[in-house]
Every structure is written in structure tokens, then in C-alpha cells.
Coordinates of C-alpha atoms (C1' of nucleotides) in Angstrom, one line a residue:
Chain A
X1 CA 136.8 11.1 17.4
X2 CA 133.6 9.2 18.6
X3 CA 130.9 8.4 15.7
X4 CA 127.2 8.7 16.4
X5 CA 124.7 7.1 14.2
X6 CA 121.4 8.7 14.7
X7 CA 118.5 7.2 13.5
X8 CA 115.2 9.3 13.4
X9 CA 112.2 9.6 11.3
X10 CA 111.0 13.2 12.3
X11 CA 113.2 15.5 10.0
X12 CA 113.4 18.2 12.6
X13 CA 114.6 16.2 15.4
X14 CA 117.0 14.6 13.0
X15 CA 118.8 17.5 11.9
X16 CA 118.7 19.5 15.1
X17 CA 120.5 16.9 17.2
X18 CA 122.6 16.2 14.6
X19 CA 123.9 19.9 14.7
X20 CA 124.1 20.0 18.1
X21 CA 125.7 16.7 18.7
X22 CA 128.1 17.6 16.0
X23 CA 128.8 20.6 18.0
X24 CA 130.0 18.7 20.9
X25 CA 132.2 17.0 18.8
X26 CA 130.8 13.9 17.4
X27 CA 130.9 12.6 13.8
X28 CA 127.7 12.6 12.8
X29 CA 125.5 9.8 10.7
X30 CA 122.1 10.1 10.5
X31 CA 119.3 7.6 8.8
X32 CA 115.4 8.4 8.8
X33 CA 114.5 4.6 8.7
X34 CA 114.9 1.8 10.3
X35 CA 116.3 -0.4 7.3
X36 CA 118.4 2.5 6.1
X37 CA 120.0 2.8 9.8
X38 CA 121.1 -1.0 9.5
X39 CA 122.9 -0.5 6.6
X40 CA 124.5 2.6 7.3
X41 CA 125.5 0.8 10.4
X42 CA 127.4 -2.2 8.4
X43 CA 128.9 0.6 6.4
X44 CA 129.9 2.7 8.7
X45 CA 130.9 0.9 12.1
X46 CA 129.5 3.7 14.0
X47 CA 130.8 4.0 17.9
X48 CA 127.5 4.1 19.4
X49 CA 123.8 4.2 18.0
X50 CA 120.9 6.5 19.1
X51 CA 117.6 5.2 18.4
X52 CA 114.5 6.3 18.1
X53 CA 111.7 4.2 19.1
X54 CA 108.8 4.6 16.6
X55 CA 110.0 4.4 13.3
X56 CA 108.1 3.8 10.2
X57 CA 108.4 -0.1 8.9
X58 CA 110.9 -1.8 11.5
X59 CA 110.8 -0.1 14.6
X60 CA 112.9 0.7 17.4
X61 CA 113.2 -2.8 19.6
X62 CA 113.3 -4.1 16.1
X63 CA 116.1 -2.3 14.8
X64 CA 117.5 -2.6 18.6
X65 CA 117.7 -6.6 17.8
X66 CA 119.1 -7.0 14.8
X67 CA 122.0 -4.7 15.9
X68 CA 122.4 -6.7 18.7
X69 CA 122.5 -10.0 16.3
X70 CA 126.5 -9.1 14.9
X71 CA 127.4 -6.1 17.5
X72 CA 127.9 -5.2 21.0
X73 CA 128.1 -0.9 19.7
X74 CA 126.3 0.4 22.6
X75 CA 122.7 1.8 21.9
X76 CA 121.0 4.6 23.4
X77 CA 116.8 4.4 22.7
X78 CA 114.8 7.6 22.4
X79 CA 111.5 7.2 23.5
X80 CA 108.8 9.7 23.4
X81 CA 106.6 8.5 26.5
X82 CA 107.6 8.5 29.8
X83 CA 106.3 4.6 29.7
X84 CA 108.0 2.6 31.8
X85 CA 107.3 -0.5 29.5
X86 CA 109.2 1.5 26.6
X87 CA 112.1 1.5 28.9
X88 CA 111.7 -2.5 30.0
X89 CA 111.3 -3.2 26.5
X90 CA 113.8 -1.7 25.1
X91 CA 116.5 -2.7 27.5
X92 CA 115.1 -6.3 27.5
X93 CA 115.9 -5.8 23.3
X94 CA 119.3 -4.9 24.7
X95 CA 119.6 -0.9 24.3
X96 CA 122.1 0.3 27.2
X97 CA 120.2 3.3 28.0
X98 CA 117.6 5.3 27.1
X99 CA 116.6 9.0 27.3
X100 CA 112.9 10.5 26.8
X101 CA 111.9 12.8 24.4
X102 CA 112.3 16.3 24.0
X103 CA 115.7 15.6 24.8
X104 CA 118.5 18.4 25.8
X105 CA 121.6 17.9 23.7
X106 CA 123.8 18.3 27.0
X107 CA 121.9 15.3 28.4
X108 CA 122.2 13.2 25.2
X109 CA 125.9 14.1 25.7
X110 CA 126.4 13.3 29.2
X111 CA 124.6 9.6 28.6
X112 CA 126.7 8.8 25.8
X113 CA 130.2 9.7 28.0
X114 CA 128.6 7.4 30.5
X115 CA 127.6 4.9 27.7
X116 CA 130.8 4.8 26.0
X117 CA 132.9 4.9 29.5
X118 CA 131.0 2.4 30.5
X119 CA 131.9 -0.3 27.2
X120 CA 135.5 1.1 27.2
X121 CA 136.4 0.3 30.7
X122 CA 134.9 -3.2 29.3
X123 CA 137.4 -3.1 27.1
X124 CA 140.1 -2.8 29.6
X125 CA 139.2 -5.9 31.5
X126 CA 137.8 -3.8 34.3
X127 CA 133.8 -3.5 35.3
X128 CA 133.4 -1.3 38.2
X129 CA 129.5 -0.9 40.0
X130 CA 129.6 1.1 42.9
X131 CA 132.1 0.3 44.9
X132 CA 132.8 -3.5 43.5
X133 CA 135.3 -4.1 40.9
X134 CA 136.0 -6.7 38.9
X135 CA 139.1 -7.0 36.7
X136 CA 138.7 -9.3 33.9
X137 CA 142.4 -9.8 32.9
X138 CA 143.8 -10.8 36.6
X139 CA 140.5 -12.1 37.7
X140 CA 140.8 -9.9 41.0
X141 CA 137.9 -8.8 42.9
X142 CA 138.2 -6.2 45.1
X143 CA 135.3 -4.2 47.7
X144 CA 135.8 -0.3 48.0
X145 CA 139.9 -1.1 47.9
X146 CA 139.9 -4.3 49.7
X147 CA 140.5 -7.2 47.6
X148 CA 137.8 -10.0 47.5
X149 CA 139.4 -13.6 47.3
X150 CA 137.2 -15.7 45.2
X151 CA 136.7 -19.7 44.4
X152 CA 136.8 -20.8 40.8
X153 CA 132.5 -21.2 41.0
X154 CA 132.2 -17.8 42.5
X155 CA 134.3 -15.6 40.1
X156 CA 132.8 -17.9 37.2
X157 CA 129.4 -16.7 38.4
X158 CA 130.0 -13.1 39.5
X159 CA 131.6 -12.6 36.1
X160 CA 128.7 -14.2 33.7
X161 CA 126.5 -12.1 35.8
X162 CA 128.3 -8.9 35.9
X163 CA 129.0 -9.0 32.0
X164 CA 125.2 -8.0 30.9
X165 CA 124.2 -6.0 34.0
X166 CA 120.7 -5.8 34.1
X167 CA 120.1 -9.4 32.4
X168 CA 117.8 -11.7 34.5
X169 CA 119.7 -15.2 34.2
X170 CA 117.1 -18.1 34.5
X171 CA 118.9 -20.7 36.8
X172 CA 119.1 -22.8 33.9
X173 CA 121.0 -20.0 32.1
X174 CA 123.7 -20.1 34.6
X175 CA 123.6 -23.2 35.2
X176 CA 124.9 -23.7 31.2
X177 CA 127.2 -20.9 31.4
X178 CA 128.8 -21.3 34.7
X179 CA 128.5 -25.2 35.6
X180 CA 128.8 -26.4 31.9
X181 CA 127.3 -29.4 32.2
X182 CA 123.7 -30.1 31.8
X183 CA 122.4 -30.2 35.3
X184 CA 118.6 -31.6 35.5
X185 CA 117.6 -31.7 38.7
X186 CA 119.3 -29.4 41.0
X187 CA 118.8 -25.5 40.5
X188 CA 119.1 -25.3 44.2
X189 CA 122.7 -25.7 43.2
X190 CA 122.8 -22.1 41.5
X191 CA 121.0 -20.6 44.8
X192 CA 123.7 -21.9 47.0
X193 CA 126.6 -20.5 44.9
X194 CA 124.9 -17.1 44.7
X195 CA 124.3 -17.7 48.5
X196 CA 128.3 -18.0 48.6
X197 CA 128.9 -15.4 46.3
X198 CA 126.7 -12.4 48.0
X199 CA 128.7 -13.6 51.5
X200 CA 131.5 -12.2 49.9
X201 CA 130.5 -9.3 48.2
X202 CA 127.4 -8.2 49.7
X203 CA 127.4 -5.8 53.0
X204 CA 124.1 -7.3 53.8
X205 CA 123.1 -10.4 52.3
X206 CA 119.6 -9.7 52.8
X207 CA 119.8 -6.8 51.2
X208 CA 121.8 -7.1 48.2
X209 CA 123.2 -4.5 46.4
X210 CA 124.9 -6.2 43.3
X211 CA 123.0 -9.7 42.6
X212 CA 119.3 -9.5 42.9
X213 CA 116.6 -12.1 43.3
X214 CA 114.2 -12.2 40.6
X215 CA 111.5 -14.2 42.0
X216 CA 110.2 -16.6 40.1
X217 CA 113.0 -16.0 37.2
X218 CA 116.7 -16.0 38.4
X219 CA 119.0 -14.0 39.4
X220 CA 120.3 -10.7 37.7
X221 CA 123.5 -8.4 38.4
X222 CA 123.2 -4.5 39.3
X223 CA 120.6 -1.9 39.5
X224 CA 116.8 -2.0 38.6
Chain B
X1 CA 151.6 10.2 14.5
X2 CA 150.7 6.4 14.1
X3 CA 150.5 4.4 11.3
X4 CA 148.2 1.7 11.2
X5 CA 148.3 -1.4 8.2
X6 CA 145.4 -2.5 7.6
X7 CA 145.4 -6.2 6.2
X8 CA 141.6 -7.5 5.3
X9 CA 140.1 -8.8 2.3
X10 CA 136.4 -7.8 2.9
X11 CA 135.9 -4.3 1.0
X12 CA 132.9 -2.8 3.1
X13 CA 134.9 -4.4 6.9
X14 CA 138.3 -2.5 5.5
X15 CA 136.9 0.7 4.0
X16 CA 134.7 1.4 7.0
X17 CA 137.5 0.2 9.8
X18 CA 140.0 2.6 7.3
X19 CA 137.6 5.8 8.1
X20 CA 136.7 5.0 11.6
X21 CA 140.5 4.2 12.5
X22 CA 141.3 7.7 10.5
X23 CA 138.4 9.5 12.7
X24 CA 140.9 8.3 15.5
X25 CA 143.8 10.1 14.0
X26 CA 145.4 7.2 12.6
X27 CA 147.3 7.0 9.6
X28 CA 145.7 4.3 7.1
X29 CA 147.3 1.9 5.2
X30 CA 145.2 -0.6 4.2
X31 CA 145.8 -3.6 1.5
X32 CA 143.3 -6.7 0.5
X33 CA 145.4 -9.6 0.2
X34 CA 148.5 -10.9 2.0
X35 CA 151.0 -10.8 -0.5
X36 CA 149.6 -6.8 -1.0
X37 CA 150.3 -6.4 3.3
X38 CA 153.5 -8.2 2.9
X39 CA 155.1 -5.7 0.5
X40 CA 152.9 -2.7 2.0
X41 CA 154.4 -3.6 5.0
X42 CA 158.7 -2.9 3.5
X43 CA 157.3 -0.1 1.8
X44 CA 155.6 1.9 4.6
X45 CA 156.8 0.4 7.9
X46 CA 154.0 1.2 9.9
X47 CA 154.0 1.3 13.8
X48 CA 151.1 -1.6 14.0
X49 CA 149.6 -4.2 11.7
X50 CA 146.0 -5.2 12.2
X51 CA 145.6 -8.3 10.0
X52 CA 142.1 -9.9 9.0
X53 CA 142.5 -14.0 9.8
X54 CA 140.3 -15.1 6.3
X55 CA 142.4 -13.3 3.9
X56 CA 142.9 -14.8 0.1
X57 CA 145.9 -16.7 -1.1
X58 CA 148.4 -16.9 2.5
X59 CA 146.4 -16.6 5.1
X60 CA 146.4 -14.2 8.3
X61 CA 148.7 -17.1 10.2
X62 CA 151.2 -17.2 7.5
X63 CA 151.2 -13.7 7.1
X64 CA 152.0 -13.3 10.7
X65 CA 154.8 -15.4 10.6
X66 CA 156.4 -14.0 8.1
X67 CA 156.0 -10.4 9.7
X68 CA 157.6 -11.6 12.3
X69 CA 160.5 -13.3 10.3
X70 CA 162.2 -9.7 10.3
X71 CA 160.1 -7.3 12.1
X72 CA 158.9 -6.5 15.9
X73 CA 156.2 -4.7 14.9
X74 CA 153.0 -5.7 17.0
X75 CA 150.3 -7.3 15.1
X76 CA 146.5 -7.0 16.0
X77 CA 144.3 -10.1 14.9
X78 CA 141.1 -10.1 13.9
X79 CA 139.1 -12.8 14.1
X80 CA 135.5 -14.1 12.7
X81 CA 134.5 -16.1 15.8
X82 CA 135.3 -16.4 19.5
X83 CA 137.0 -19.6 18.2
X84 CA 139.5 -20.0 21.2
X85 CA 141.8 -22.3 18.7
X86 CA 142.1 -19.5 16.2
X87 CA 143.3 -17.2 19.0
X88 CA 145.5 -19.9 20.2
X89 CA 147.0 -20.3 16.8
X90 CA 147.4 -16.6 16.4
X91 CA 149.3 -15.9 19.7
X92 CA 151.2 -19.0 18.5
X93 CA 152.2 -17.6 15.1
X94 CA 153.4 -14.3 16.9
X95 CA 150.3 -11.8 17.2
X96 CA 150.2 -9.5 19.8
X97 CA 146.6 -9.4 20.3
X98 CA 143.2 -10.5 18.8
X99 CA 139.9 -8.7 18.7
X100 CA 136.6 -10.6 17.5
X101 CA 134.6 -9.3 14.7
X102 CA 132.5 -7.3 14.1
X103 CA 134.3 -5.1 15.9
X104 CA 133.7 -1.8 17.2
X105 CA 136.2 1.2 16.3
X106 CA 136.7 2.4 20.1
X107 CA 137.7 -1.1 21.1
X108 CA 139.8 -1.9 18.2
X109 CA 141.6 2.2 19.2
X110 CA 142.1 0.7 22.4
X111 CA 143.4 -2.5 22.1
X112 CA 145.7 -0.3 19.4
X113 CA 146.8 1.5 22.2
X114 CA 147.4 -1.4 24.9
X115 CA 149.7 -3.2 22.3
X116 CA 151.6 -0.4 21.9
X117 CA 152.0 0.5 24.6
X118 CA 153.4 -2.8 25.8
X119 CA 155.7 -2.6 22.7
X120 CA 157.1 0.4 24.4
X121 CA 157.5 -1.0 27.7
X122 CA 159.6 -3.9 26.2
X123 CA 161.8 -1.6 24.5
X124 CA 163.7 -0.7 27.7
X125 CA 164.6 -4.3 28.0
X126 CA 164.4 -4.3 32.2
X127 CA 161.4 -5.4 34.3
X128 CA 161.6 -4.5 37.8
X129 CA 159.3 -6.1 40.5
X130 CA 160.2 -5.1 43.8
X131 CA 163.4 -6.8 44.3
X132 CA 163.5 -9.2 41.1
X133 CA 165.2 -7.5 38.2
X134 CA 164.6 -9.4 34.7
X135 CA 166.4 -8.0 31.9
X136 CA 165.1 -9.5 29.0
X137 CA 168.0 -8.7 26.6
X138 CA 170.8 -10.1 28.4
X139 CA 168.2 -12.8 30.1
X140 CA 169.5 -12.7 33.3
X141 CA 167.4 -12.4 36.2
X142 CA 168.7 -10.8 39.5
X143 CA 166.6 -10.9 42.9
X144 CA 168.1 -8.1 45.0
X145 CA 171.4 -7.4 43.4
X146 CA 172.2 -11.3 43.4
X147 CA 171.9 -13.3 39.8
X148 CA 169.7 -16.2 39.8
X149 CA 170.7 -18.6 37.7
X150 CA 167.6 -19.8 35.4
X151 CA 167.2 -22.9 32.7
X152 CA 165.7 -22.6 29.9
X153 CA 162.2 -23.7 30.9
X154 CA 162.3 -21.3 34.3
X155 CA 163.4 -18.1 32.0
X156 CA 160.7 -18.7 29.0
X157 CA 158.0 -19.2 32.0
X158 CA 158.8 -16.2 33.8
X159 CA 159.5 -14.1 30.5
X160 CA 155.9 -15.0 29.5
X161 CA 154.5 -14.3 32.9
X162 CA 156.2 -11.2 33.4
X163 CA 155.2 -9.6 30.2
X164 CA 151.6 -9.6 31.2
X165 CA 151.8 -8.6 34.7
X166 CA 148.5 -9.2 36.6
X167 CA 146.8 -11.1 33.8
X168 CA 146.3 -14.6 34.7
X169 CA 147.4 -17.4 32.1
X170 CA 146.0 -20.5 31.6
X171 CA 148.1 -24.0 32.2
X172 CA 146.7 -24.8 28.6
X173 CA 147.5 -21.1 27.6
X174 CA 151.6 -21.6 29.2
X175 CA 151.8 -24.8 27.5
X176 CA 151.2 -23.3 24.2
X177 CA 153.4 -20.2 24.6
X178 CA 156.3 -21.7 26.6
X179 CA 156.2 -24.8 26.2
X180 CA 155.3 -24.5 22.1
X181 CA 154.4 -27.8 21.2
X182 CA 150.5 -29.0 21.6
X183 CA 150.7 -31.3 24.3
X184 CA 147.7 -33.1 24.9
X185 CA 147.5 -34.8 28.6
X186 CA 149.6 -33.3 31.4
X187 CA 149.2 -29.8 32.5
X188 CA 150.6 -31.2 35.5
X189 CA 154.0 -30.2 33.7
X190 CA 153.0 -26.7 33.9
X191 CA 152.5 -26.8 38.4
X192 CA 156.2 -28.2 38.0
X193 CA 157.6 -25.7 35.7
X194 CA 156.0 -23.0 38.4
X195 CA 157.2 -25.0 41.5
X196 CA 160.6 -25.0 40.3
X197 CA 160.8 -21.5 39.7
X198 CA 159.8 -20.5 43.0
X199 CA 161.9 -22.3 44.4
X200 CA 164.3 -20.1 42.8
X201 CA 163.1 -16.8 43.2
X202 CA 160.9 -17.0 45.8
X203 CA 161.5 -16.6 49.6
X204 CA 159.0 -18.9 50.9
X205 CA 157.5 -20.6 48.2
X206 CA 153.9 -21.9 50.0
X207 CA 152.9 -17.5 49.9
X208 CA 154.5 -16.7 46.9
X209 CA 155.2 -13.1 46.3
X210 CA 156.0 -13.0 42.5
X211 CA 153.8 -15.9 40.5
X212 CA 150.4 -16.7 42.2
X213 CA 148.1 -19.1 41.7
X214 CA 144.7 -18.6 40.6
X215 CA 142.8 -21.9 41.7
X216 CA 140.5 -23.4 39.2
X217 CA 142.2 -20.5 36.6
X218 CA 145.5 -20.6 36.1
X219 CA 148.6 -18.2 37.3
X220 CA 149.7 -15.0 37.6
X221 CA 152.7 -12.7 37.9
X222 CA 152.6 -9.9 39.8
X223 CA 150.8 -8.4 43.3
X224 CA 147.2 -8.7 42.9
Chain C
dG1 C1' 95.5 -15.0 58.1
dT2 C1' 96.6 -19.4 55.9
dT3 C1' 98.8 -22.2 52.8
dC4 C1' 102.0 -23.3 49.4
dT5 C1' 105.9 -22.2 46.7
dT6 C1' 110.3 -20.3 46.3
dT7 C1' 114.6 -18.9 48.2
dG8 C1' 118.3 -18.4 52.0
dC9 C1' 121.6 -20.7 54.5
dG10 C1' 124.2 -24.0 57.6
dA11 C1' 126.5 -28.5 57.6
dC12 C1' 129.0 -32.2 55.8
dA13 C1' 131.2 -35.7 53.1
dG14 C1' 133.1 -36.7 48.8
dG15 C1' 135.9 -34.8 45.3
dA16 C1' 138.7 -31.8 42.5
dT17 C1' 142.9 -29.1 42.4
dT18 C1' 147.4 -28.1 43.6
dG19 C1' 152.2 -28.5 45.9
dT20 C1' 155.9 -31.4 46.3
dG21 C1' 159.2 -35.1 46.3
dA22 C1' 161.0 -39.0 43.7
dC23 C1' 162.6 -41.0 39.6
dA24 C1' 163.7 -42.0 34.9
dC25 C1' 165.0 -40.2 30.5
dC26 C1' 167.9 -37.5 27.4
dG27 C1' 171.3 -34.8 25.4
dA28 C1' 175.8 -32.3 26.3
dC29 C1' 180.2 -32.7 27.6
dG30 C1' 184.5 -34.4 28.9
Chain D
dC1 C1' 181.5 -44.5 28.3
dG2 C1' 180.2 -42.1 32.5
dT3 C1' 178.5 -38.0 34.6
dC4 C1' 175.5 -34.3 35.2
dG5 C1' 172.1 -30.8 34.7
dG6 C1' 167.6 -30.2 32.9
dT7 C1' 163.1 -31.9 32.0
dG8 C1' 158.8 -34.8 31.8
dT9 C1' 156.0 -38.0 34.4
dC10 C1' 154.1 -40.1 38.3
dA11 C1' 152.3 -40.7 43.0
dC12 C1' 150.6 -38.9 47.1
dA13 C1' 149.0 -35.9 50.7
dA14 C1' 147.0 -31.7 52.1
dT15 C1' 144.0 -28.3 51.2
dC16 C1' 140.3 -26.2 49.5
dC17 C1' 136.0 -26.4 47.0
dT18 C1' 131.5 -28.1 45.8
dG19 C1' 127.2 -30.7 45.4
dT20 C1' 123.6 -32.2 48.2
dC21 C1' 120.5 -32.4 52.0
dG22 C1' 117.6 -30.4 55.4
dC23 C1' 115.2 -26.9 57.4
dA24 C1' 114.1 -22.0 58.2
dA25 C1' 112.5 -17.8 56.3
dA26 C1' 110.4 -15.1 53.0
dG27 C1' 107.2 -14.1 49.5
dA28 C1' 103.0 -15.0 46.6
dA29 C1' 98.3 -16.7 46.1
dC30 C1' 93.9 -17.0 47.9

DNA sequence: GTTCTTTGCGACAGGATTGTGACACCGACG
DNA sequence: CGTCGGTGTCACAATCCTGTCGCAAAGAAC
């Protein structure tokens, strides 16, 4: 049995998704405020959270933060607008999704499958994205069946990359978490292992579909 | 159904894993101290222990020891940090698996259900690989009807290997699990230990089929 | 369009990692 | 006491990887 923690200041909304999420078969745990949402998360060790963005007091990136401080629970955002810096900022404050207001319960349904699939295969060791997947536990790559050899540097990269899709790494990021070692000078280091890394994985290197350039930034794994 | 001991000292972690876990459709046994999950554990025989590493009195190491003094049962770890040398004691006093806290229900569920359903697979006492046979209650090894004769050394490495298939050990991680003791320079030991078994169960040891090496990693049993 | 910055990419030499043989040590056993 | 199988250590070569340089290409700024 999955458990939902809801938090959501409008009563209405509240109670109606709560229903209707209960009737698709979630255990239900609502909060109306941001503080009382944190601490029925510590008691309660929901299996996702669904969060509304304005909240009285803290709100919504807020609470999204703190979570993120002691947990990896997957968090869905609600957002009212159909602002697309909502949706920036509240991935950048590390919600895995996000749906817009008024929202169907079938919809909130199908992204918390995908949600929850998504951190379970996690779980497993294995990350799939399109047609690439990486196993965590035998470190195998493999491209639409065909398996992918990889060089210590490579996999190193592909995997702190690939474990927060969406992240921009700064080359000094990766640089820590792949190299190790305090590198000054050379970022064009990171460049040329990404270089090496999208020759294996990427159809068209000038067009990749897994690690993109963020100009000006780094480099980030996945979609948009 | 499947019974679950619960061993951890901190009342809100333990109550709200003991509902979240029941959500799941285990059974819940839960106790706050070690001695408590030490005599909990003769009363009830559960199928699983999941044991908190900070406990009171004897802590989670001991405890696991002296679960596994006179008992099979797998035993879950938790653990406060991503503290490698905690997770390298725990494996070392016997535990099955670990999981880092704070922890989310669905992942502890499934890393409930990997261990036992390793248990399981160990119960039948055989491991077949294409043509090499390990049974691992009579420990003897047999690669296409014919017995290979293995030392000591040879049988705990393969053992180890082979009870993990596709996950990819560590030299440092082979040391501490076959080797036991915490030996400090020379995981050039380990490349010897490996050579030495191919040699014996290998057909032509420079493409191995059964242990592989992962470069800049470790090794491997089993087809990628 | 021009210019400047940033990134992609090939090449290469030095270096890290691993496979393998040789050898010494050690305990078991006769 | 001598032998022998098993094991830990060392040395060395082969292989594969990686860091760096240089230049081309692409993108951003103006």
C-alpha cells in the first residue's frame, strides 16, 4: 500500500483529492500548512509527497527544500499557473514532477505510477531513459539491447550524471564527484570525457539525446 | 505472510517504519533495545530482521552476530550515514543488506523483498551457470559433469561471487568478505586469488566466461 | 556581420591497471 | 626432518586509459 502525503491549504482541494486519491487506493495524509506537512512527514514516512505551491507561512519550494535536506521521498508540486518559472523553480528545489492546477485525479494518479516507478527501478540498481540503461549493481550499460562497454572515467561520469536527471552539473561539480581530486586549471578535462562518453552512447554526438550542453553552466543528463 | 523484526531504538523512526511496513502487509514486530530483539527474536522467529546500527546497550554489530550465532535469518541494516566503513563492518558481522536513513518505506519493501528472495535461492543449495555447477552444501564445484577440485581461497571467492551474480565487487570489498581480515596494502592478492581460479574453471582464461573484470571497478560473476 | 568566448574533437605520450609467472613462506602430514 | 600443496608477495610486460594540447566549430554579444 503506497502512502500519499498531501499538503494543501485550500480545504476543498484538500479533501476532494484526498477522497479521490483514496479511491484509487492510496493511504491518505493530508496537512493544510507548510510546517504541519514537515512534521507529519517525520512522523509518518509517507511514500511520496504532493505539494502545493502557495502555502501560507513556508511555501512550496520552501517546504520542497527542507524535505529534500533528510529525504530522497519523491515530490510531486502543484502549481496553480501554467508559469514555466513555477515549474523551473520547483524542480531546481528538487520536486520530481509537477502537475498544474485543476488537476484530474486520474492524472495525479498516472504521475505518481510514473514517479514512484521511476524511484523504485532506482532502487533496483537499474535507471532506464529511453532506450539507454544503466544498471547500477553490475555497472553494465547497454543501447536499445546492445551492451555499451565503458572505461572506469566514463561509467563514473554517466552514472553521477544520470543519478539526478535534470541537474545541471557545473564542471567543477563533476570534476569533485567524478575526478576526486581538486583539479584547478583544466575543466577542458570534463569536456573531453563527456566528449568520450556521448561517442558511446549518443547516435549523434551533435545532437545529444542523453547528456546536454548547458552553455555557460555544465553539463546535465536527460530531457529539458 | 511475512514477519518482519523490527530492531531500533528511536520511537518516532520505529513507530512510523512499524505502520508503513504494516501498510505493506507485513507483520510487525518491533523492540527498542538489543537485548529486547534478541529474545523477541526466540520468541517470534520472524522471516527477516531489520536492525537499527545506534541501538542502546549491544549495539546493531553485536546484535548481528549473535543472530547469526544460531540463525540464517537475513538481517537488513540500517544505517545513519553513507559511512562506507559501517556498511563494511555490517556485511562483515553477517547482514544481508543495509539501507541508509532516513529511509523511505517503498525502498526499505524492496530491499525486504531482494533479501529474501536471495534467501530462497540459497535454500536449494545448487547454482547453475551454464556448464559450472556449484553446490554450496556439499562445496563441490563441477564444470560440465567433471569435479573441479578448489582450495579454500578459490571456493570462498567463487562462493562470494556467485551469490551475487552480475553485481560487481570491489578488490577492497573481496578482501573483506573472503579474505576476512583488514588487510591494508595489497589488493594485488585479490588479481591472484581471481587468476588462479580461472585457471581452474575457465576455458581460456584471457576472455573469461564466468568472473569478469570490471577495470577501474572491481569483478564480477556472471554474463553481463 | 564581426568578434570573442565557449565547446567539440582528434592526437599523442605518459601513466595507471591488470594478467601472469616466479618465488618464498607456512602448516600439514608422513 | 623432508615434502608438498596452498598462499601471500613481488616484478614485469602488455594493454588500456587518461590528461593535455591544439585547432576547428559553434554559439553569444554587440
Amino acid at each position: 500500500m503506497t502512502s500519499v502525503l498531501l499538503i494543501e491549504d485550500d480545504p476543498l482541494v484538500r479533501r476532494s483529492l484526498e477522497l479521490a486519491l483514496g479511491r484509487y487506493g492510496y493511504t491518505m495524509i493530508t496537512a493544510a500548512t507548510g510546517e504541519n506537512g514537515l512534521s507529519r512527514f517525520t512522523e509518518e514516512a509517507p511514500d511520496i509527497v504532493v505539494l502545493d505551491l502557495m502555502l501560507p507561512g513556508i511555501d512550496g519550494f520552501e517546504v520542497c527544500r527542507r524535505l529534500r535536506l533528510d529525504s530522497q521521498a519523491p515530490i510531486i508540486m502543484l502549481t496553480a499557473r501554467t508559469d514555466d518559472l513555477d515549474v523551473v523553480g520547483g524542480l531546481e528545489a528538487g520536486a520530481d514532477d509537477y502537475v498544474v492546477k485543476p488537476v484530474q485525479p486520474a492524472v495525479l494518479d498516472a504521475r505518481i505510477r510514473a514517479v514512484l516507478r521511476r524511484a523504485v527501478s532506482d532502487l533496483d540498481g537499474v535507471r532506464s531513459h529511453g532506450s539507454l540503461r544503466i544498471d547500477t549493481e553490475s555497472l553494465t550499460v547497454t543501447l536499445g539491447g546492445a551492451p555499451v562497454p565503458m572505461t572506469p572515467t566514463e561509467l563514473r561520469l554517466l552514472l553521477t550524471l544520470s543519478r539526478s536527471p535534470g541537474r545541471v552539473f557545473s564542471r567543477q561539480q563533476l570534476l569533485e564527484e567524478v575526478w576526486g581530486h581538486g583539479y584547478l586549471g583544466d575543466s577542458r578535462l570534463v569536456d573531453n570525457g563527456i566528449m568520450r562518453l556521448r561517442a558511446k552512447i549518443e547516435d549523434d554526438p551533435a545532437h545529444p539525446e542523453y547528456v546536454q550542453t548547458v552553455r555557460g553552466f555544465g553539463y546535465r543528463f536527460g530531457p529539458v
